[in-house]
mmCIF file of C-alpha atoms in Angstrom:
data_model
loop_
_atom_site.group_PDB
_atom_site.id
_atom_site.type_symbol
_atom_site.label_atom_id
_atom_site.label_comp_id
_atom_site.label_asym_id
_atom_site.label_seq_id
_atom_site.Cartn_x
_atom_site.Cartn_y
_atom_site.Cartn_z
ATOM 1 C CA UNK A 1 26.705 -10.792 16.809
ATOM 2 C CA UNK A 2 23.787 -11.819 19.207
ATOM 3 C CA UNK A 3 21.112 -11.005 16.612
ATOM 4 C CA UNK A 4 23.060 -12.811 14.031
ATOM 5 C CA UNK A 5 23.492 -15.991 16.450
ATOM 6 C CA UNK A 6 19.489 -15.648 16.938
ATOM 7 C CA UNK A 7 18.890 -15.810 13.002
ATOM 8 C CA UNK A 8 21.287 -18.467 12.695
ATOM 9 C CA UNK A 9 19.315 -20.800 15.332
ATOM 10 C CA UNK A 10 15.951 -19.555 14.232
ATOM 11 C CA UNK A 11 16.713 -20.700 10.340
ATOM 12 C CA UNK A 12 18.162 -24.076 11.402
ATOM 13 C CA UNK A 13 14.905 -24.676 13.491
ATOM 14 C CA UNK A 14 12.936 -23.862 10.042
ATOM 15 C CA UNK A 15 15.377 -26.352 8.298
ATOM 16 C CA UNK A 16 14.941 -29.112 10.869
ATOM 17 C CA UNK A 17 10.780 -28.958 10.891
ATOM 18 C CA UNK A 18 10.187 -28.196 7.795
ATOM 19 C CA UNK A 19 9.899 -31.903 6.238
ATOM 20 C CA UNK A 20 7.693 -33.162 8.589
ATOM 21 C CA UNK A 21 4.832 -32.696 6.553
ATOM 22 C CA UNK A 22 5.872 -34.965 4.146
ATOM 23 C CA UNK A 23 4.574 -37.803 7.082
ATOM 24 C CA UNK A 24 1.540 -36.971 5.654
ATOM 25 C CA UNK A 25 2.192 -38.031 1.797
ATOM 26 C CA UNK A 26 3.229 -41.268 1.931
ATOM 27 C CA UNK A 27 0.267 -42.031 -0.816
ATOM 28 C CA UNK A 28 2.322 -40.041 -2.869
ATOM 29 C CA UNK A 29 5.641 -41.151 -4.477
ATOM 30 C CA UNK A 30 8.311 -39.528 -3.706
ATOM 31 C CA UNK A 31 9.185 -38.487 -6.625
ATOM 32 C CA UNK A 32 5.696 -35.833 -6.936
ATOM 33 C CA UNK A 33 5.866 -34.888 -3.418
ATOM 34 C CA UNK A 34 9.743 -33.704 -4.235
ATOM 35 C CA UNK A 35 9.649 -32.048 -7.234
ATOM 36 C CA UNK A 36 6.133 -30.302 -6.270
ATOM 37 C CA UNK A 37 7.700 -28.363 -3.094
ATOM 38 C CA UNK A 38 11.042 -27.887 -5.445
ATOM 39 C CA UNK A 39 8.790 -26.083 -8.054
ATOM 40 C CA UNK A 40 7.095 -24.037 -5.474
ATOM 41 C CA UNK A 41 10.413 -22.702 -3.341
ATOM 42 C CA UNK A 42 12.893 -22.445 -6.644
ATOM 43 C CA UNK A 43 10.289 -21.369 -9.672
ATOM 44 C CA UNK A 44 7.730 -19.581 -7.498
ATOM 45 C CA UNK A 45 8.729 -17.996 -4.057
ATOM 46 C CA UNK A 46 12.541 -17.301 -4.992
ATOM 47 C CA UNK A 47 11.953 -14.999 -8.231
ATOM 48 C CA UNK A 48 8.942 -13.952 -6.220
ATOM 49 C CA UNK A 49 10.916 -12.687 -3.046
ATOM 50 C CA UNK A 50 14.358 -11.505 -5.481
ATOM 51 C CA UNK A 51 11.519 -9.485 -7.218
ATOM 52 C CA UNK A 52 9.844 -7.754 -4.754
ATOM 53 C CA UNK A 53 12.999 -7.000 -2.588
ATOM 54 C CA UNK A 54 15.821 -6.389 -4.959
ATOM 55 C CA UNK A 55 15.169 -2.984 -6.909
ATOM 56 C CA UNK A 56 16.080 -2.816 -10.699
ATOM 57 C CA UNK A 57 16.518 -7.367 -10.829
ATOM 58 C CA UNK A 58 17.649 -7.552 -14.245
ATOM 59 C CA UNK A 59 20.329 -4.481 -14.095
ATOM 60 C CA UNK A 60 21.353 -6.462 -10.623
ATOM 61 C CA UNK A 61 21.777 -9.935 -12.754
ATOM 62 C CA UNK A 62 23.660 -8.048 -15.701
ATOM 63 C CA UNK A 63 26.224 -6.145 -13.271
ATOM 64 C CA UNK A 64 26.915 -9.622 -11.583
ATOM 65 C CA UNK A 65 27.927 -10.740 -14.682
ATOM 66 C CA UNK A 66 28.113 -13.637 -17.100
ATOM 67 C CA UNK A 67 30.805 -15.421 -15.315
ATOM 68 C CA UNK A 68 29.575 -15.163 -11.711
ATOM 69 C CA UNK A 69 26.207 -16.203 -12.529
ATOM 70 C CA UNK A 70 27.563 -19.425 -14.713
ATOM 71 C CA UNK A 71 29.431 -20.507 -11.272
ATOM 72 C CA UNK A 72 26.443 -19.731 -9.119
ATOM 73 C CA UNK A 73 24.238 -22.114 -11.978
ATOM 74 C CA UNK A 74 26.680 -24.838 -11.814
ATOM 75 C CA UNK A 75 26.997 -24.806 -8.014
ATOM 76 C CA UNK A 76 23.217 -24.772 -8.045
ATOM 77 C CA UNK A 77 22.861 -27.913 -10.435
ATOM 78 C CA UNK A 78 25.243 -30.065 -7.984
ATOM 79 C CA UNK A 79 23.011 -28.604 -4.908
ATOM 80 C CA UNK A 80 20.522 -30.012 -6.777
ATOM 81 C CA UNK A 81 21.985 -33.858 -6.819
ATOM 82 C CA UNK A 82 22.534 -33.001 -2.884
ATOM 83 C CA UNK A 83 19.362 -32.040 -2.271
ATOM 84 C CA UNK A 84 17.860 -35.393 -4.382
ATOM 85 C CA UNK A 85 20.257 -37.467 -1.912
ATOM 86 C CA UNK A 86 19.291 -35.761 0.756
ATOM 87 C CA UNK A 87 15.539 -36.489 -0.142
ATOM 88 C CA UNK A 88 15.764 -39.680 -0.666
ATOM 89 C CA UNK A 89 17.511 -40.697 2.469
ATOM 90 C CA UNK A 90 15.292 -38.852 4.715
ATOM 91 C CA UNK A 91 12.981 -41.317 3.149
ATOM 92 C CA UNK A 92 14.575 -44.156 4.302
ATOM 93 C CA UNK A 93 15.424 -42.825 7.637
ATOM 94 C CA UNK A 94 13.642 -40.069 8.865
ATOM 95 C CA UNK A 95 14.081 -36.635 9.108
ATOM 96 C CA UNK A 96 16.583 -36.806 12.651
ATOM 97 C CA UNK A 97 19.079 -38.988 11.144
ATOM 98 C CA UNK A 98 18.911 -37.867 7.536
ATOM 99 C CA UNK A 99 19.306 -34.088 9.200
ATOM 100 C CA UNK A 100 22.120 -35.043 11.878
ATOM 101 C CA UNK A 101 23.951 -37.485 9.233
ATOM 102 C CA UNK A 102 23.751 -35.130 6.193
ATOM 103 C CA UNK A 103 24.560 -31.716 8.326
ATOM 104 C CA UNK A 104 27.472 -33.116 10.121
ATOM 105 C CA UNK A 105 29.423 -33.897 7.085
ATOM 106 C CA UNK A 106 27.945 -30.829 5.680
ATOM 107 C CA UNK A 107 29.066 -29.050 9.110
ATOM 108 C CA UNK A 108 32.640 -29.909 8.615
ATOM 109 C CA UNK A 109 32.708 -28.870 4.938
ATOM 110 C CA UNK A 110 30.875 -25.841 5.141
ATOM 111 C CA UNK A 111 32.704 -24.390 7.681
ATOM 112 C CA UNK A 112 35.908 -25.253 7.227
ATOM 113 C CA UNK A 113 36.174 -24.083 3.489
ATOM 114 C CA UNK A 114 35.789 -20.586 4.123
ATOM 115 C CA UNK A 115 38.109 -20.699 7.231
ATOM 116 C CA UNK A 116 41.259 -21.813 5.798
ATOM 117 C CA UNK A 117 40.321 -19.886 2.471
ATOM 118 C CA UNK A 118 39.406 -16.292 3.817
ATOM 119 C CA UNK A 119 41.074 -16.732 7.983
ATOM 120 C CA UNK A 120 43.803 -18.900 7.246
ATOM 121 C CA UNK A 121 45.432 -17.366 10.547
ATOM 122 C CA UNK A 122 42.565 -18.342 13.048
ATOM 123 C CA UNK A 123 43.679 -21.944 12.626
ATOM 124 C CA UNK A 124 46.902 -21.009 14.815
ATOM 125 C CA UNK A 125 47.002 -21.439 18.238
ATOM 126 C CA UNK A 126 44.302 -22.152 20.606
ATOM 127 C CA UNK A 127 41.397 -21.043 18.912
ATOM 128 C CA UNK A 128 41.957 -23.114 16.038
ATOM 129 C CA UNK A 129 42.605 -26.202 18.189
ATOM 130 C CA UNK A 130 39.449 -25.895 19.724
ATOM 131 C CA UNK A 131 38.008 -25.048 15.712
ATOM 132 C CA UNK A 132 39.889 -28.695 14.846
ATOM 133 C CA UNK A 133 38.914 -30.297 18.095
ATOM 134 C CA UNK A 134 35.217 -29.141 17.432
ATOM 135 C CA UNK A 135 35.517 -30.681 13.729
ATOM 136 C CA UNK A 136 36.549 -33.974 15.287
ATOM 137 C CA UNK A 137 33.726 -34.384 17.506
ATOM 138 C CA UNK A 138 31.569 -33.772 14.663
ATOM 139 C CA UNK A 139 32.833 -36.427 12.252
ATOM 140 C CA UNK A 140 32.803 -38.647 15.995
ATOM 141 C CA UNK A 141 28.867 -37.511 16.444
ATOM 142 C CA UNK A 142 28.385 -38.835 12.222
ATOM 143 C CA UNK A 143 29.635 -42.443 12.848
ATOM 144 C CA UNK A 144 27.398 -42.295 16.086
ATOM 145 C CA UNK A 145 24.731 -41.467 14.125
ATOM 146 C CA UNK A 146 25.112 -43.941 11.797
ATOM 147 C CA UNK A 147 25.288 -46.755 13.917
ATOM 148 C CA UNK A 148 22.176 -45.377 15.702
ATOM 149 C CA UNK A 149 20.795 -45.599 12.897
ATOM 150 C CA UNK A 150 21.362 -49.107 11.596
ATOM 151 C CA UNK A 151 19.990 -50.566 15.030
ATOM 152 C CA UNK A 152 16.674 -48.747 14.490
ATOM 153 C CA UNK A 153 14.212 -51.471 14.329
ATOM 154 C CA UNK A 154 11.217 -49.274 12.705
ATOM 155 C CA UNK A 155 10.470 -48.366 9.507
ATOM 156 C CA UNK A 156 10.599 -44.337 8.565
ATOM 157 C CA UNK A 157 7.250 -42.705 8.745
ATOM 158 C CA UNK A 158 8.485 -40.327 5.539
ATOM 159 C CA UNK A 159 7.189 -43.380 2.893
ATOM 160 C CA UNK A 160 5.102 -46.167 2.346
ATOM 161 C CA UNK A 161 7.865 -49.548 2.793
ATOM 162 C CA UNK A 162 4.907 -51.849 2.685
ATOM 163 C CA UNK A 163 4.879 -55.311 4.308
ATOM 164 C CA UNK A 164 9.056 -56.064 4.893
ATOM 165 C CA UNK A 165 11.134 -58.270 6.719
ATOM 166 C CA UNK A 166 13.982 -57.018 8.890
ATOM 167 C CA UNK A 167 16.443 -57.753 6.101
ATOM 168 C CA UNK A 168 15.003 -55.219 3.721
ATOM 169 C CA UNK A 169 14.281 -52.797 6.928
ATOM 170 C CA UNK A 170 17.875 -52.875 7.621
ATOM 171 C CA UNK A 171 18.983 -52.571 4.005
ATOM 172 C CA UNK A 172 16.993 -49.421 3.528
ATOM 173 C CA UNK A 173 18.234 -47.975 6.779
ATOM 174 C CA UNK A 174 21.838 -48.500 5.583
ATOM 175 C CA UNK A 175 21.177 -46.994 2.183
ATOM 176 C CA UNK A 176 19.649 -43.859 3.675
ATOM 177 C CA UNK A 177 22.343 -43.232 6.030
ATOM 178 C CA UNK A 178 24.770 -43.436 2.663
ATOM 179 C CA UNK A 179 22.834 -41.296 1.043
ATOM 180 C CA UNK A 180 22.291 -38.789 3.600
ATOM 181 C CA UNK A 181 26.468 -38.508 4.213
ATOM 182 C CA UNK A 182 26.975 -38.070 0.751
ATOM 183 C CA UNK A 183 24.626 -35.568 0.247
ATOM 184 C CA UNK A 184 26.339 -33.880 2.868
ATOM 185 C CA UNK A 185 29.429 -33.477 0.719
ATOM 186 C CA UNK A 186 27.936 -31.245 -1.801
ATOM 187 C CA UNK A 187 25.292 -29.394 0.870
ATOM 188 C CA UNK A 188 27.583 -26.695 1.786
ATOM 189 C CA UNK A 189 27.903 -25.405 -1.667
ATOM 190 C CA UNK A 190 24.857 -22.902 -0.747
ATOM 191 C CA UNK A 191 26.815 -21.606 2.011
ATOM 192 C CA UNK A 192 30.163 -21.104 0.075
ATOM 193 C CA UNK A 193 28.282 -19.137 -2.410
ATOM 194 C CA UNK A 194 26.973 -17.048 0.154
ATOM 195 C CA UNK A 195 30.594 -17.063 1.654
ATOM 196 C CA UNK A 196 32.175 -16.015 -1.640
ATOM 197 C CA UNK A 197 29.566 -14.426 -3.328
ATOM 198 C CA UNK A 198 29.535 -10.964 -1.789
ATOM 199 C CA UNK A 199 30.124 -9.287 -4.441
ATOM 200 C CA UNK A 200 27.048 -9.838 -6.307
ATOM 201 C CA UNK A 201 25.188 -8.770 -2.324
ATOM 202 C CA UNK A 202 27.012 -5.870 -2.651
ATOM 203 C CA UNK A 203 25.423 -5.231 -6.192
ATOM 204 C CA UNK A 204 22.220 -5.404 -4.809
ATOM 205 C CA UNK A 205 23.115 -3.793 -1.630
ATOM 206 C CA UNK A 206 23.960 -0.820 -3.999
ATOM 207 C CA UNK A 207 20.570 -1.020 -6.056
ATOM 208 C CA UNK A 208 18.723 -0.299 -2.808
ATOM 209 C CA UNK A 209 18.283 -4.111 -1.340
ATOM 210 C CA UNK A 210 18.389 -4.359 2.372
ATOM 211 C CA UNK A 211 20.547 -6.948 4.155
ATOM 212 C CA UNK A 212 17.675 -9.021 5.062
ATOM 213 C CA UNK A 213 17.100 -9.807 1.593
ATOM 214 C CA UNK A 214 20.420 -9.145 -0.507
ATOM 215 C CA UNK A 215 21.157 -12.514 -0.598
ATOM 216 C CA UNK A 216 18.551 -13.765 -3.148
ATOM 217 C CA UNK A 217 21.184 -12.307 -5.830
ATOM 218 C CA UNK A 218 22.767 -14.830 -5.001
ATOM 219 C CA UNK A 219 19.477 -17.340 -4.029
ATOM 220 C CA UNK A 220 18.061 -16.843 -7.469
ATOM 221 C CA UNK A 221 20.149 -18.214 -10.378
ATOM 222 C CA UNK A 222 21.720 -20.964 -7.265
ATOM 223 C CA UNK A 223 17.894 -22.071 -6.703
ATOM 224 C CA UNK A 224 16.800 -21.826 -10.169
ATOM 225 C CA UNK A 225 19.583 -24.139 -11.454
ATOM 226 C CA UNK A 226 18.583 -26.824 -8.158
ATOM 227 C CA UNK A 227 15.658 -27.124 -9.666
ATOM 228 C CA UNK A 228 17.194 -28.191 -12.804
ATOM 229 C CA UNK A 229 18.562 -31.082 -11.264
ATOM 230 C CA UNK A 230 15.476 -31.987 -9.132
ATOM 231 C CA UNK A 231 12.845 -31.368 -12.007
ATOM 232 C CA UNK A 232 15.512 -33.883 -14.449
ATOM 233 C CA UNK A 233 15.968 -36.876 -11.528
ATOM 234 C CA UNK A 234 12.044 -36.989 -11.223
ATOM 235 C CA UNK A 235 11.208 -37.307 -14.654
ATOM 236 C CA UNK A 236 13.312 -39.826 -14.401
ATOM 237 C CA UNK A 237 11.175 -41.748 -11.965
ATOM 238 C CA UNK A 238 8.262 -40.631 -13.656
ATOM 239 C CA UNK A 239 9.268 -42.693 -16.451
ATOM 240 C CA UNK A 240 10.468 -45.881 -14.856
ATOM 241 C CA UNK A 241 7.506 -45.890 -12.577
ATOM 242 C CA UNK A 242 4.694 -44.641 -14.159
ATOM 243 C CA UNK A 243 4.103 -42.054 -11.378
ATOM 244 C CA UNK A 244 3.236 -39.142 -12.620
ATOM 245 C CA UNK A 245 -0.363 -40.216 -13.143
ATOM 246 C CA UNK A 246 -0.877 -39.576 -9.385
ATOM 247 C CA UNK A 247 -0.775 -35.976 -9.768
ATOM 248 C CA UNK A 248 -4.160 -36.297 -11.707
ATOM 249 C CA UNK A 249 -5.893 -38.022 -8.755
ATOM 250 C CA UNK A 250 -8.391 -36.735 -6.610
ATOM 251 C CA UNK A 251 -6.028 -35.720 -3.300
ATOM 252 C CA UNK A 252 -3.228 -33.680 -5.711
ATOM 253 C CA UNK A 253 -4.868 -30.526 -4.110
ATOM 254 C CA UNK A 254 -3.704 -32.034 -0.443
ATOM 255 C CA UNK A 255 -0.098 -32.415 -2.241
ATOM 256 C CA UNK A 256 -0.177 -28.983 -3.537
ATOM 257 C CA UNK A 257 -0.950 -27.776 -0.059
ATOM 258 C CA UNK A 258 1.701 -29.918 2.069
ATOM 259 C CA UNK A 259 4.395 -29.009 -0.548
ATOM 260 C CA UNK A 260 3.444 -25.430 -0.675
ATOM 261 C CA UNK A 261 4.132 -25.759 3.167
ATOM 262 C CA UNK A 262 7.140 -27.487 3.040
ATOM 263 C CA UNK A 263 8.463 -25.063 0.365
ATOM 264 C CA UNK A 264 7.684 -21.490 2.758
ATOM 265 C CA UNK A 265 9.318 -23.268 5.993
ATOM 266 C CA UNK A 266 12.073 -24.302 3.816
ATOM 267 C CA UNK A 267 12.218 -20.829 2.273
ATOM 268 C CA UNK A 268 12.064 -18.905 5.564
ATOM 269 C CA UNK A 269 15.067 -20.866 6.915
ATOM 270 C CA UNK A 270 17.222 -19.443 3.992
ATOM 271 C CA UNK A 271 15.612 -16.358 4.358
ATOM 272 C CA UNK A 272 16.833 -16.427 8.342
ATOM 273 C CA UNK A 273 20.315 -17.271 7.176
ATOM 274 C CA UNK A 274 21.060 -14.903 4.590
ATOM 275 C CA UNK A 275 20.025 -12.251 7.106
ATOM 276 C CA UNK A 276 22.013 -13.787 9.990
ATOM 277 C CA UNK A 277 25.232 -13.637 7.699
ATOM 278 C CA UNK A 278 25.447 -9.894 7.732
ATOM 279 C CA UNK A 279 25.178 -9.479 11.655
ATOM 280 C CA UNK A 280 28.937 -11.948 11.825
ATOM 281 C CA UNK A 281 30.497 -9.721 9.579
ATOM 282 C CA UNK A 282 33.562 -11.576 7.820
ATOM 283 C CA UNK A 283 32.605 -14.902 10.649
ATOM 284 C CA UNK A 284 29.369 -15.640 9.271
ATOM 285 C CA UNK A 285 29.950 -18.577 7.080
ATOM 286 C CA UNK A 286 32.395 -19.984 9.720
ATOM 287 C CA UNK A 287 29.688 -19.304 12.995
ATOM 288 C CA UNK A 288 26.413 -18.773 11.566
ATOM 289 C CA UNK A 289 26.707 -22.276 9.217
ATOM 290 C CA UNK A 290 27.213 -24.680 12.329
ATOM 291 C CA UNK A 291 24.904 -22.538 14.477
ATOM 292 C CA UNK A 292 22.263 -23.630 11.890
ATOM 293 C CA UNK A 293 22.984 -26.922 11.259
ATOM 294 C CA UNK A 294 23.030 -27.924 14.748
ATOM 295 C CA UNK A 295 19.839 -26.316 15.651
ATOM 296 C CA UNK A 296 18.323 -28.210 12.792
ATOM 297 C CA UNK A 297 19.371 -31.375 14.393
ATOM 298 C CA UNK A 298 18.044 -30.659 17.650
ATOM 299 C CA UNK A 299 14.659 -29.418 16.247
ATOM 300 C CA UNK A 300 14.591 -32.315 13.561
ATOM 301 C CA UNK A 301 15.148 -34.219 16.695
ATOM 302 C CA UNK A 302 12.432 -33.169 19.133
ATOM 303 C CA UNK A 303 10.218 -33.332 16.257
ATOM 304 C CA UNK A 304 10.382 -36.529 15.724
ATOM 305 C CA UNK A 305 10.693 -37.391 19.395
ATOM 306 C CA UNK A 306 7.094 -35.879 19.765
ATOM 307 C CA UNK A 307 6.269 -38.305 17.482
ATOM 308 C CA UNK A 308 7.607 -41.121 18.811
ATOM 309 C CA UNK A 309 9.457 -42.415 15.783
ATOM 310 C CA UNK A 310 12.275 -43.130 18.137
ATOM 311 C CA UNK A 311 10.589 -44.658 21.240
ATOM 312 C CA UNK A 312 12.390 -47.357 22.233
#
């Protein structure tokens, strides 16, 4: 359980530093710098990693099956929205309150799914008042948040606002913190996969996988299908903004780089957590999910603290 508590903390520190580099692309819209780290973590470094670690990949895919996969594609393309949400109100707000707002709603949901669905009998008694207590707090800590984050008087470092007034300043800040909650309502879905899906693990636990890296049966159609969604919103952009002609300037190689940095941080966190899911045993969706998101807070936190995005 201690190992798998470790895991948990160490992916949720990956999580919570992992955007930071993205300070240092505000020439870029967001729109490029997104779907560039997207491509690399979903098209490049998932198959990559399911490749190398999960022996015989196709038979793997074809004994999952048809059905199972469809689910994990679908539950990928809504990640996918989550994810652009999430993006795009860490924009507006910064990493700290786009990480605390989206993974406290995303706490609640995550972890309380696979409770009442596979330990319906935990929520009796005292543990699961302290479990509902716990969950109240949390939904206490988002409106906290939020109101933190409308007094916030600067602009985020994460994009280039330009020369606004207050009223704008504020505007943005409000529409990040939406964004961020609501992407928090579909964020879990990579955990209930994991939570439900491990019968296609066991597949690839049976072709010769190890635990650290069984999960990416699960990672790669999920992943593949998020970038679906990503890859679609952006060419959006792209052709409302004209925007894709910065990829053909002279500093695309420094994009390539950040993103390809962004995308192995952000890849090693679910690389942690996939491995921290086996050491919990039938608990690790319920323990290891809020063990993660809170130490991506805290790190998202101190980050930006360091910083001093919130001095003052």
């Amino acid at each position: 359980m201690a190992v798998g508590i470790l895991l948990a903390v160490l992916s949720g520190v990956m999580f919570g530093v992992c955007f930071t580099p993205m300070r240092y692309l505000t020439a870029f819209a967001w729109e490029n710098t997104w779907l560039a780290w997207n491509l690399i973590a979903c098209l490049v470094l998932s198959p990559l990693i399911a490749w190398l670690t999960i022996p015989s990949l196709f038979e793997v895919l074809g004994e999952i099956g048809l059905m199972r996969n469809q689910i994990l594609l679908g539950a990928g393309l809504l990640s996918g929205a989550s994810a652009i949400l999430f993006g795009l109100g860490l924009a507006r707000v910064g990493t700290t309150l786009a990480n605390s707002l989206c993974n406290g709603v995303g706490l609640i949901v995550g972890s309380f799914v696979p409770l009442i669905a596979r330990h319906p009998e935990v929520l009796e008694g005292k543990i699961g008042a302290l479990m509902i207590g716990g969950f109240g707090l949390s939904v206490a800590g988002v409106a906290i948040c939020s109101w933190a984050g409308s007094l916030r008087e600067q602009p985020s470092e994460y994009m280039d606002h330009g020369d606004i007034g207050d009223d704008a300043r504020r505007r943005n800040a409000i529409q990040g913190i939406l964004l961020s909650i609501v992407a928090g309502l579909l964020m879990p879905l990579v955990n209930h996969v994991l939570a439900f899906g491990d019968k296609s693990m066991q597949i690839a636990r049976e072709h010769g996988a190890s635990e650290t890296f069984m999960s990416f049966a699960v990672y790669l159609p999920f992943f593949a299908a998020t970038f679906i969604s990503t890859a679609v919103y952006c060419a959006w952009r792209w052709q409302r903004h004209g925007t894709q002609r910065q990829i053909l300037n002279s500093h695309v190689l420094r994009l390539l780089a950040v993103a390809g940095l962004i995308a192995a941080l952000w890849m090693a966190g679910n690389v942690l957590y996939g491995w921290a899911l086996p050491w919990m045993q039938d608990y690790g969706p319920v323990l290891g999910w809020p063990i993660c998101l809170v130490s991506c807070c805290i790190s998202a936190a101190l980050v930006e603290c360091a910083y001093g995005d919130w001095k003052g």
